[in-house]
Short mmCIF file of C-alpha atoms and ligand atoms in Angstrom, two decimals:
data_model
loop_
_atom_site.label_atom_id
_atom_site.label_comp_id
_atom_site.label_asym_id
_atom_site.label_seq_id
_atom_site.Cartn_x
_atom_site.Cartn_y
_atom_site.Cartn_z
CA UNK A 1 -15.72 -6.38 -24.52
CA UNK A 2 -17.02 -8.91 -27.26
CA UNK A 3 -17.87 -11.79 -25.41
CA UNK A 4 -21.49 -13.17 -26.29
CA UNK A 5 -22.22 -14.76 -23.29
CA UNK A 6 -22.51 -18.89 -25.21
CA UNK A 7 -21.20 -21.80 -23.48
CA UNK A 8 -17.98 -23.00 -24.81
CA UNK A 9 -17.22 -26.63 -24.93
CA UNK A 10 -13.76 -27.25 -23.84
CA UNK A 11 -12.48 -30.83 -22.47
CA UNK A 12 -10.27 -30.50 -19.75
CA UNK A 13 -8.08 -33.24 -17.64
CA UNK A 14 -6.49 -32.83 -13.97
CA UNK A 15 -4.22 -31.11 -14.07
CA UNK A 16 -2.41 -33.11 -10.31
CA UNK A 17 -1.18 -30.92 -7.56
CA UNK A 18 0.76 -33.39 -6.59
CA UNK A 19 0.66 -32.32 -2.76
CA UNK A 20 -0.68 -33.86 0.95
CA UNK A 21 -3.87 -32.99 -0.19
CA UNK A 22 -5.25 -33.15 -3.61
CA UNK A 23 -8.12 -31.40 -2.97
CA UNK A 24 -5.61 -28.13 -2.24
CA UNK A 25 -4.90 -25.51 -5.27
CA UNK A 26 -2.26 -26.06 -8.04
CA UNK A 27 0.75 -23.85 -6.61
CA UNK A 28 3.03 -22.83 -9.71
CA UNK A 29 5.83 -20.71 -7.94
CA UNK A 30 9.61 -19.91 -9.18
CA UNK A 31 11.55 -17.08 -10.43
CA UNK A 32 10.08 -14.34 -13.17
CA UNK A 33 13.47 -15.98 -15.13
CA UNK A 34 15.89 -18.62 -15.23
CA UNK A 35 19.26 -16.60 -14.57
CA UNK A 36 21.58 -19.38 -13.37
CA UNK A 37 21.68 -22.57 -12.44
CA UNK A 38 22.45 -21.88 -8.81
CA UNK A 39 19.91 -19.19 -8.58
CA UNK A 40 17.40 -21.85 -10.23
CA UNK A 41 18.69 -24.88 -7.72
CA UNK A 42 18.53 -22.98 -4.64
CA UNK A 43 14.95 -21.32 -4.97
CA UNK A 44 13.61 -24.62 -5.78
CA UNK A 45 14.92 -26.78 -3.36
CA UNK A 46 13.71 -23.92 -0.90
CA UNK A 47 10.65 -23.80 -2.60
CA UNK A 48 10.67 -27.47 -2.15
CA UNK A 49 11.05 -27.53 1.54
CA UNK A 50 8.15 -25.42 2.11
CA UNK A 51 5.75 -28.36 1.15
CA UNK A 52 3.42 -26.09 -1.08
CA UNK A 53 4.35 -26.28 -4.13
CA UNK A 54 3.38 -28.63 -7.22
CA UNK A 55 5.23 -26.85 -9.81
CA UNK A 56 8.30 -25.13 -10.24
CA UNK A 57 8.44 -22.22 -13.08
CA UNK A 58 11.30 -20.31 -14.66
CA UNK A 59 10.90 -18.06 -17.96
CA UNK A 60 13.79 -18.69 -20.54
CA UNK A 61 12.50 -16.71 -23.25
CA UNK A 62 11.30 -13.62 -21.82
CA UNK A 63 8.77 -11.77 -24.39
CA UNK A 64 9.89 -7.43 -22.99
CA UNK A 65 7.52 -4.64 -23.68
CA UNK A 66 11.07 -2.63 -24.60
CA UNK A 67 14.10 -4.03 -25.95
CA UNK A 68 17.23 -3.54 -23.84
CA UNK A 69 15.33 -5.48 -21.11
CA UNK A 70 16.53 -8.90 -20.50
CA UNK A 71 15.09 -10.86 -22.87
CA UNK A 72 15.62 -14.52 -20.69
CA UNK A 73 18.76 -16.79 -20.76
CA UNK A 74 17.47 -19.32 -23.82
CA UNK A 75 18.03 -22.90 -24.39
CA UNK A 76 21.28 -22.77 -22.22
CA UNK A 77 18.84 -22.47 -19.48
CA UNK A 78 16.66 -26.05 -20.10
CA UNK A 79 19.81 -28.24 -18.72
CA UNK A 80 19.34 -26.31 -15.72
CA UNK A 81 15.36 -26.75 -15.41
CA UNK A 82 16.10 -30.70 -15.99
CA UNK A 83 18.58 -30.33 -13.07
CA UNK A 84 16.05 -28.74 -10.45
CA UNK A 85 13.54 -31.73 -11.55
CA UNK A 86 16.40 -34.23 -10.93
CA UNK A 87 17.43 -32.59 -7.77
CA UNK A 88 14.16 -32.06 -5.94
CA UNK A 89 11.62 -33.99 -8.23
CA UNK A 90 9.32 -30.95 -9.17
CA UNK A 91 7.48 -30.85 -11.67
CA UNK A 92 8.62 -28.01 -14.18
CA UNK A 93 7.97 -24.53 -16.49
CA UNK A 94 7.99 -22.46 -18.87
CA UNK A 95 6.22 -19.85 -21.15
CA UNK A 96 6.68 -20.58 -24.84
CA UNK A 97 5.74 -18.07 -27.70
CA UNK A 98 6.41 -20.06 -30.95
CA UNK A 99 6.79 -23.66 -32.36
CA UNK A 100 10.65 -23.65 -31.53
CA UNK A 101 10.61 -22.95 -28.08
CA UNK A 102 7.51 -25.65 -28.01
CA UNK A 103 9.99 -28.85 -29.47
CA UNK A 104 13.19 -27.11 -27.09
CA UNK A 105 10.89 -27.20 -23.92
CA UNK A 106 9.47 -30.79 -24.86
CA UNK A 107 13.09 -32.00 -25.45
CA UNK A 108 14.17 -31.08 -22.16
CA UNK A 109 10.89 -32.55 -20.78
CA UNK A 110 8.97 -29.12 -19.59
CA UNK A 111 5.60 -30.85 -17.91
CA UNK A 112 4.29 -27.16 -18.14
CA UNK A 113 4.03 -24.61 -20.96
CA UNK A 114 2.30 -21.85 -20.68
CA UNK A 115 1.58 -19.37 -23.29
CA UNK A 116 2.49 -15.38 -21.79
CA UNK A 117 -0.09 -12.79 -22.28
CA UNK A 118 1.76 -10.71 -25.07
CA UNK A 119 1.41 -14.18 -26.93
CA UNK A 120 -2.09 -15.29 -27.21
CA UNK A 121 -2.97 -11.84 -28.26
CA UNK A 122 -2.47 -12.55 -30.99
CA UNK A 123 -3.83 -15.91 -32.91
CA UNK A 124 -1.01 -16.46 -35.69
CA UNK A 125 1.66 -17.45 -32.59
CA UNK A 126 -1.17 -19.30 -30.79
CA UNK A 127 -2.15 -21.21 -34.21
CA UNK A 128 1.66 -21.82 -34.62
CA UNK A 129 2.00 -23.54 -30.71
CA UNK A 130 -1.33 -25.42 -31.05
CA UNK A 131 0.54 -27.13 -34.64
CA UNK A 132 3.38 -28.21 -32.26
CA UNK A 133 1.79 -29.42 -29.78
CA UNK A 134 -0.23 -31.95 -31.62
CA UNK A 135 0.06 -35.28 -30.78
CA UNK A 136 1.59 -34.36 -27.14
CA UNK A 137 0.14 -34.65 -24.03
CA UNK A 138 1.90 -31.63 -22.36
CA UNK A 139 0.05 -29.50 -19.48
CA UNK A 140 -0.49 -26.30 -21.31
CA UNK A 141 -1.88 -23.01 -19.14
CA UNK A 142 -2.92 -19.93 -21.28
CA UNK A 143 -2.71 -16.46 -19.64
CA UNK A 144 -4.82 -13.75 -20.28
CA UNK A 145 -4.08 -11.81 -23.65
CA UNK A 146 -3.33 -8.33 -22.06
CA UNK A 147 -6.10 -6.35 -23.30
CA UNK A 148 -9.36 -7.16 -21.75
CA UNK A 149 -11.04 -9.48 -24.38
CA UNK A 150 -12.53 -12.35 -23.25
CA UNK A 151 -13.05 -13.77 -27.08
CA UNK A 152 -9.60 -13.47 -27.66
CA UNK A 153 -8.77 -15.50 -24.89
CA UNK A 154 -11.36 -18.60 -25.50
CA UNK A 155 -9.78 -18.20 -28.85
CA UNK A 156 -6.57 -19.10 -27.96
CA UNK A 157 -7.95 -21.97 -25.29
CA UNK A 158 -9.95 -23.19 -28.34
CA UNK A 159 -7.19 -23.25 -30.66
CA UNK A 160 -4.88 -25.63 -28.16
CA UNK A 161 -7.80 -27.95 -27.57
CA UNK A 162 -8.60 -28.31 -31.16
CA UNK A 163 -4.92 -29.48 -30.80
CA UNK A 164 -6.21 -32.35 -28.78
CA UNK A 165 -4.48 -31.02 -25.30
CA UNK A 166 -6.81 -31.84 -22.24
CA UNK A 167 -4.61 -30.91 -19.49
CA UNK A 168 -5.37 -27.38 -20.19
CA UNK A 169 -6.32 -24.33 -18.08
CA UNK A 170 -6.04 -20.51 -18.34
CA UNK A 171 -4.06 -17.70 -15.88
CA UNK A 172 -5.49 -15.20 -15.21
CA UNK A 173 -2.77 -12.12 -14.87
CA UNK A 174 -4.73 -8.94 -15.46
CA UNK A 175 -4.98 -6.32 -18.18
CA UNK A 176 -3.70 -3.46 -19.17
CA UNK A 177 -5.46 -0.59 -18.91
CA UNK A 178 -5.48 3.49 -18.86
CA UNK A 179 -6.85 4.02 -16.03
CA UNK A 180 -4.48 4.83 -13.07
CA UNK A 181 -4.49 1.70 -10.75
CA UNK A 182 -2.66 0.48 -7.69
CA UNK A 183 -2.06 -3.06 -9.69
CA UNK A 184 0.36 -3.18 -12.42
CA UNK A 185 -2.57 -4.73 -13.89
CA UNK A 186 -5.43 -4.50 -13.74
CA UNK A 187 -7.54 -7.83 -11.86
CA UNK A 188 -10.86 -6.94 -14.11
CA UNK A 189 -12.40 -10.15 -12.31
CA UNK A 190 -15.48 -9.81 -14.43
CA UNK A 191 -13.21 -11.22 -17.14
CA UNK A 192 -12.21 -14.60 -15.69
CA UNK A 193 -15.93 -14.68 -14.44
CA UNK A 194 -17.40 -14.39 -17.77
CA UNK A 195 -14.66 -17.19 -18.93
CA UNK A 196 -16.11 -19.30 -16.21
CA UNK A 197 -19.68 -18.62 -16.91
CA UNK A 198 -19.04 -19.64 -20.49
CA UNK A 199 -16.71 -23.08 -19.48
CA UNK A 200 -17.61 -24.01 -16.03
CA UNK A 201 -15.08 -27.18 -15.91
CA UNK A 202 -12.08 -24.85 -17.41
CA UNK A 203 -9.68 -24.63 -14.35
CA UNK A 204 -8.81 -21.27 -14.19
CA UNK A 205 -5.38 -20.44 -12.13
CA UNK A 206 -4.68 -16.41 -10.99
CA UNK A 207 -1.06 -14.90 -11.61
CA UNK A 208 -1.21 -12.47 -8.39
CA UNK A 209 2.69 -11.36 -9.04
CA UNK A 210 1.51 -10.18 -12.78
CA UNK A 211 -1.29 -8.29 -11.21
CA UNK A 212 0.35 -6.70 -8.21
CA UNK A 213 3.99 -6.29 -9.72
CA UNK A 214 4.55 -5.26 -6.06
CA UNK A 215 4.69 -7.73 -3.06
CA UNK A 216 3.09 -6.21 -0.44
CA UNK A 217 -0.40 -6.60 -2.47
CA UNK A 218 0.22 -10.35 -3.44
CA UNK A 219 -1.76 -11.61 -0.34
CA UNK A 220 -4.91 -9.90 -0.79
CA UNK A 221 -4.85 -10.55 -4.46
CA UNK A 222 -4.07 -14.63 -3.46
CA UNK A 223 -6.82 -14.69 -1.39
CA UNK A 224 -9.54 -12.87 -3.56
CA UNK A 225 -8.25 -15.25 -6.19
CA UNK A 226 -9.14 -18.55 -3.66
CA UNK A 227 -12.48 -16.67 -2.96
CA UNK A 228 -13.61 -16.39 -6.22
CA UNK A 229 -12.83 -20.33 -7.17
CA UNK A 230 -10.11 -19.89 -8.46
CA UNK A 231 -7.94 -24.01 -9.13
CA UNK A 232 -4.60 -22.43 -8.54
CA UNK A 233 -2.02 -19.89 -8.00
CA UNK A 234 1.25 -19.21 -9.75
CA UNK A 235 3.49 -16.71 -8.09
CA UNK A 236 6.93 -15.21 -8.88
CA UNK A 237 9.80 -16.86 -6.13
CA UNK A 238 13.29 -15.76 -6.51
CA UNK A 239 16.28 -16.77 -3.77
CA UNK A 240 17.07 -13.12 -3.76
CA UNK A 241 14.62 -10.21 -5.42
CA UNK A 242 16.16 -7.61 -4.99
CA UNK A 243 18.82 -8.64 -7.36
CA UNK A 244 16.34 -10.27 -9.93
CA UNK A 245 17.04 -9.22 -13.63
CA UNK A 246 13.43 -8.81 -14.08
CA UNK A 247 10.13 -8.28 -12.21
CA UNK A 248 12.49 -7.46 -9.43
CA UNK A 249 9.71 -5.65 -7.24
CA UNK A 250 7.66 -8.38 -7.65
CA UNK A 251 9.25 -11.44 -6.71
CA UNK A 252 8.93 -13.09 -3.26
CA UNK A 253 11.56 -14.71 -1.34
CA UNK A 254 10.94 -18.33 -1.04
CA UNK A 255 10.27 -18.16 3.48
CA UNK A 256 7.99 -15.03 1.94
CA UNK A 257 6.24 -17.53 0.12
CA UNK A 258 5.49 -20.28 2.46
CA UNK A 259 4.32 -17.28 5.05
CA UNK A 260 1.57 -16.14 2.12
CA UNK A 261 0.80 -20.12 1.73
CA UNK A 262 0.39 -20.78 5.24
CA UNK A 263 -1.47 -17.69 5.60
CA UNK A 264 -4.31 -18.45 2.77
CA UNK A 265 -7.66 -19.27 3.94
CA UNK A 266 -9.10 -22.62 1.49
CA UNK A 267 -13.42 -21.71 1.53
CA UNK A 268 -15.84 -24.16 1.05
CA UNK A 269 -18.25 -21.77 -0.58
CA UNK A 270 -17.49 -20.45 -3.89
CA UNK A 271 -18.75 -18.04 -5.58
CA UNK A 272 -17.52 -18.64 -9.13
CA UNK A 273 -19.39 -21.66 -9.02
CA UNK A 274 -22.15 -20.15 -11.57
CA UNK A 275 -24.50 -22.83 -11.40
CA UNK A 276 -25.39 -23.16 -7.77
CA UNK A 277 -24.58 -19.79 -7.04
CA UNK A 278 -27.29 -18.44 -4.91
CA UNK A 279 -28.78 -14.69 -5.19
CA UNK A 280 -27.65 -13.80 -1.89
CA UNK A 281 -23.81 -14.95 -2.65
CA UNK A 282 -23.93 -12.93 -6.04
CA UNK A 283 -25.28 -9.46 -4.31
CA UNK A 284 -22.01 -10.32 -1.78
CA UNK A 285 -19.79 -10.66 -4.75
CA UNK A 286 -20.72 -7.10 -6.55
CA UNK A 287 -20.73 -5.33 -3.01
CA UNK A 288 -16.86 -7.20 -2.99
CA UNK A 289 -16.20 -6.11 -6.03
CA UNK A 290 -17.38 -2.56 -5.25
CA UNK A 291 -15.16 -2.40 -1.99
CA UNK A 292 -12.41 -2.97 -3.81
CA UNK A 293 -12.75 -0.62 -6.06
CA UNK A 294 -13.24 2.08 -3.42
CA UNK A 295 -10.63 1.02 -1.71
CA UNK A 296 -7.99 1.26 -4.66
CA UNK A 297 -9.58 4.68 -5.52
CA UNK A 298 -9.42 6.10 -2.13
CA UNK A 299 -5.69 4.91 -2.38
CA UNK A 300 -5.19 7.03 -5.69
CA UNK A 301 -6.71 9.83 -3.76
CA UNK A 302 -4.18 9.81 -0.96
CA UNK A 303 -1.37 9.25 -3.62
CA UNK A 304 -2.58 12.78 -5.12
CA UNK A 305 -2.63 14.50 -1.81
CA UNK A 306 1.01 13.20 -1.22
CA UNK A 307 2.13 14.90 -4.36
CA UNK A 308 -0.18 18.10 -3.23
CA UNK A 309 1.84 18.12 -0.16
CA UNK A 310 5.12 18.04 -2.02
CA UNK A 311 3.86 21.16 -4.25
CA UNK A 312 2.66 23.31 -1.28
CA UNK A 313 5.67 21.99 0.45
CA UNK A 314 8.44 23.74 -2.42
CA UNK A 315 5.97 26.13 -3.34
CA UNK A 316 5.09 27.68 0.29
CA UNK A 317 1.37 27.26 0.35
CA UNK A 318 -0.94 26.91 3.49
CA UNK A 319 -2.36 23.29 3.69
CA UNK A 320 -6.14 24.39 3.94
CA UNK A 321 -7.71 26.09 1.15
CA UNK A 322 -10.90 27.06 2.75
CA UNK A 323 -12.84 27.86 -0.75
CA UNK A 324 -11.44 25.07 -2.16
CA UNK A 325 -12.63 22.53 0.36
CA UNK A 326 -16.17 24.45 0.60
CA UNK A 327 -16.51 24.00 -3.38
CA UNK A 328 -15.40 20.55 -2.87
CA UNK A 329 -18.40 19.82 -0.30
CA UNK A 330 -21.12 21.36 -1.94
CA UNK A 331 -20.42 20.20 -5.48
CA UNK A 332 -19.99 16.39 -4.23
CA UNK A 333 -23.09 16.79 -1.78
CA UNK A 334 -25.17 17.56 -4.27
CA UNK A 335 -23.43 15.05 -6.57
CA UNK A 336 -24.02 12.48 -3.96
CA UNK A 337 -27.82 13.85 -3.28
CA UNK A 338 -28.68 13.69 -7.07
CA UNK A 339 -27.59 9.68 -6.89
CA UNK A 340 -29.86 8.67 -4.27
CA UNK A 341 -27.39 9.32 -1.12
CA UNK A 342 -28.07 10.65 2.23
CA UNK A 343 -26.84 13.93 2.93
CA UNK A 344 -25.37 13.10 6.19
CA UNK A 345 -23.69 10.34 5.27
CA UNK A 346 -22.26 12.23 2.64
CA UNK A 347 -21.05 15.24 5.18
CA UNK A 348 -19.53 12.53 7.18
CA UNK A 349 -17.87 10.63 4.60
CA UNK A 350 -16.35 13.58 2.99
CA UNK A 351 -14.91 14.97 6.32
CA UNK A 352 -13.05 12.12 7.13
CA UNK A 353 -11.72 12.03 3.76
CA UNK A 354 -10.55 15.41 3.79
CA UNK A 355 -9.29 14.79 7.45
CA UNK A 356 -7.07 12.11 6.30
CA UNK A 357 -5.63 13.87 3.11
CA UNK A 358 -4.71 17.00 5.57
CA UNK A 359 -2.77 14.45 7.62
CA UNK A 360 -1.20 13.00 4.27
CA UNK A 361 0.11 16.37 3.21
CA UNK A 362 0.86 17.36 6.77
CA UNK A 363 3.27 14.67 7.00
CA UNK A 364 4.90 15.32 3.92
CA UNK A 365 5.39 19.43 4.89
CA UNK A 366 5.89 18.71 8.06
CA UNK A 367 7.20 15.14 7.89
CA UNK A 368 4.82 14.88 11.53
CA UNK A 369 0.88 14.23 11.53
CA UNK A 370 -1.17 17.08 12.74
CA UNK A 371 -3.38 15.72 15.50
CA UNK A 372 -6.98 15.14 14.92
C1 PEP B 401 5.86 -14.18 -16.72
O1 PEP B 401 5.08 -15.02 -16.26
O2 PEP B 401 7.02 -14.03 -16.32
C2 PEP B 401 5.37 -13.24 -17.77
C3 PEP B 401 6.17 -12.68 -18.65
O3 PEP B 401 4.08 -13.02 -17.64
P1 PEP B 401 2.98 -12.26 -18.58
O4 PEP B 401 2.93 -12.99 -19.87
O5 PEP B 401 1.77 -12.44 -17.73
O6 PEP B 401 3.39 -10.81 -18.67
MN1 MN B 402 7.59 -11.92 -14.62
#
């Protein structure tokens, strides 16, 4: 990480969430892409009916990791995206990755463009969308570039101010990363906490579809997000998923949605609020953090017993491995002793952990539990 840790002076406008209550979040929601202009009609008008949502989004140029991936419908697709707006009076957007897509989006009067993560990493195609937006007054969101470089990312913010855009924010989507995760990628909240620290006013909206890229982890991610501050959410809504030409795993159905919505918890207290945030509420944000952490490693470590299972499973081995488990104990005990822990707790811990992974690869050998 390069960031230095100096204040960054960005003006920002309101961005409206044009719901009951302004006070609420910005909620972007709409399909990963636009794929027709029934598909795009009929998720917003049931987006629409659930009363939560300020903006509708659709991608039409789809920037793939691989080729052979569908690469979004193009301009054909804008008609469409002026249709939902006519039909149901949302807002609308887009992601836009160069100076084209920029004057196609403003023709067909996009309110929203936001620039994907592949994008402002690098500072040529944000330089090139910061020329064409000049003299606009677009709403312009930035997401995270997808390496974890918080320079690089109040780079490209300060390249589409310097273009005179105030209604301006970032998304937050997660990074990529090596190290095995249960998120597609990974949250890395020190990252949008350092942006904060260094442009306190910058409203800063979390992607928790691009993080999760599964739906069952979307609510927990949605509300950590509305913990930590965060001014919005913007989450992947398709009228059917399971036939969505990309980010299928990912995408919510639109009564899916309004359950998460209605099921959100709006705090008071905020903890990304770095100037009146008080010692006690920043020791209860690292022990967060920390929980989280454990709790997506101990996850790993029950995947990995699940694929032990399968092994001794084809392979005809006993479950318990005495020596093994008895090397585990000692080594981590003292491990565990060495960084200040009590040995108890440790012998406790442990056991249950090895308790539960015997059950994991029980039920895969067995496909039963073994009773405790
Ligand atoms: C998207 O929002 O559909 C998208 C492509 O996101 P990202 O740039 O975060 O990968
Ligand atoms: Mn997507």
């Amino acid at each position: 990480m390069t960031y230095t840790g100096a204040k960054v002076e960005i003006e920002t406008e309101h961005i409206p969430n044009g719901l009951e209550n302004p006070e609420w979040p910005l909620l972007i929601a709409g399909p990963c892409s636009a794929e027709s202009e029934e598909q795009l009609i009929d998720t917003a008008k049931k987006l629409k009916a659930t009363k939560r949502v300020s903006i509708f989004r659709a991608g039409i140029w789809k920037p793939r990791t691989r080729p052979n991936s569908f690469e979004g419908i193009g301009v054909k697709g804008l008609p469409w995206m002026q249709q939902v707006k006519k039909e149901t009076g949302l807002r609308i957007a887009t992601e836009v990755a160069n100076a084209e897509h920029v004057e196609l989006a403003l023709k067909y009067e996009v309110d929203l463009l936001w620039i994907g993560a592949r994008t402002s990493a690098n500072p040529f195609s944000v330089q090139e969308i910061a020329d064409s937006l000049k003299g606009t007054d677009v709403s312009v969101l930035i997401k995270n570039p997808v390496n974890p470089d918080t320079e690089l990312w109040i780079g490209a913010l300060e390249r589409i101010s310097k273009a005179g855009i105030r209604k301006l924010g970032a998304i937050h989507r997660g990074f990529s990363s090596h190290e095995k995760s249960v998120f597609r990628n990974s949250p890395m909240w020190n990252i949008p906490i350092e942006l904060k620290a260094a442009c306190p006013q910058l409203p800063i909206i979390c992607d928790p579809s691009h993080i999760c890229g599964n739906t069952e982890l979307i609510p927990f991610i949605s509300q950590k997000a509305l913990d930590m501050d965060v001014r919005g959410l913007m989450i992947e809504v398709h009228n059917n998923p399971q036939c969505a030409w990309s980010d299928a795993k990912q995408q919510l159905t639109p009564e899916k949605y309004g359950e998460l919505i209605y099921g959100l918890l709006l705090r008071s207290v905020s903890p990304m609020q770095c100037d009146d945030q008080t010692a006690l509420s920043k020791m209860r944000e690292d022990i967060d953090l920390l929980d989280d952490e454990i709790i997506q490693k101990l996850s790993l470590r029950m995947k990995i017993s699940n694929k032990i299972g399968q092994y001794k499973k084809e392979n005809n081995v006993t479950i318990l491995q005495m020596n093994r488990w008895n090397d585990i104990v000692k080594h981590r005990i003292n491990m565990g002793k060495a960084m200040g822990l009590n040995e108890d707790f440790l012998k406790a811990y442990l056991n249950l952990i090895h308790q539960e992974s015997i059950n994991v690869q029980s039920t895969v050998m067995n496909d039963k539990p073994v009773k405790k």
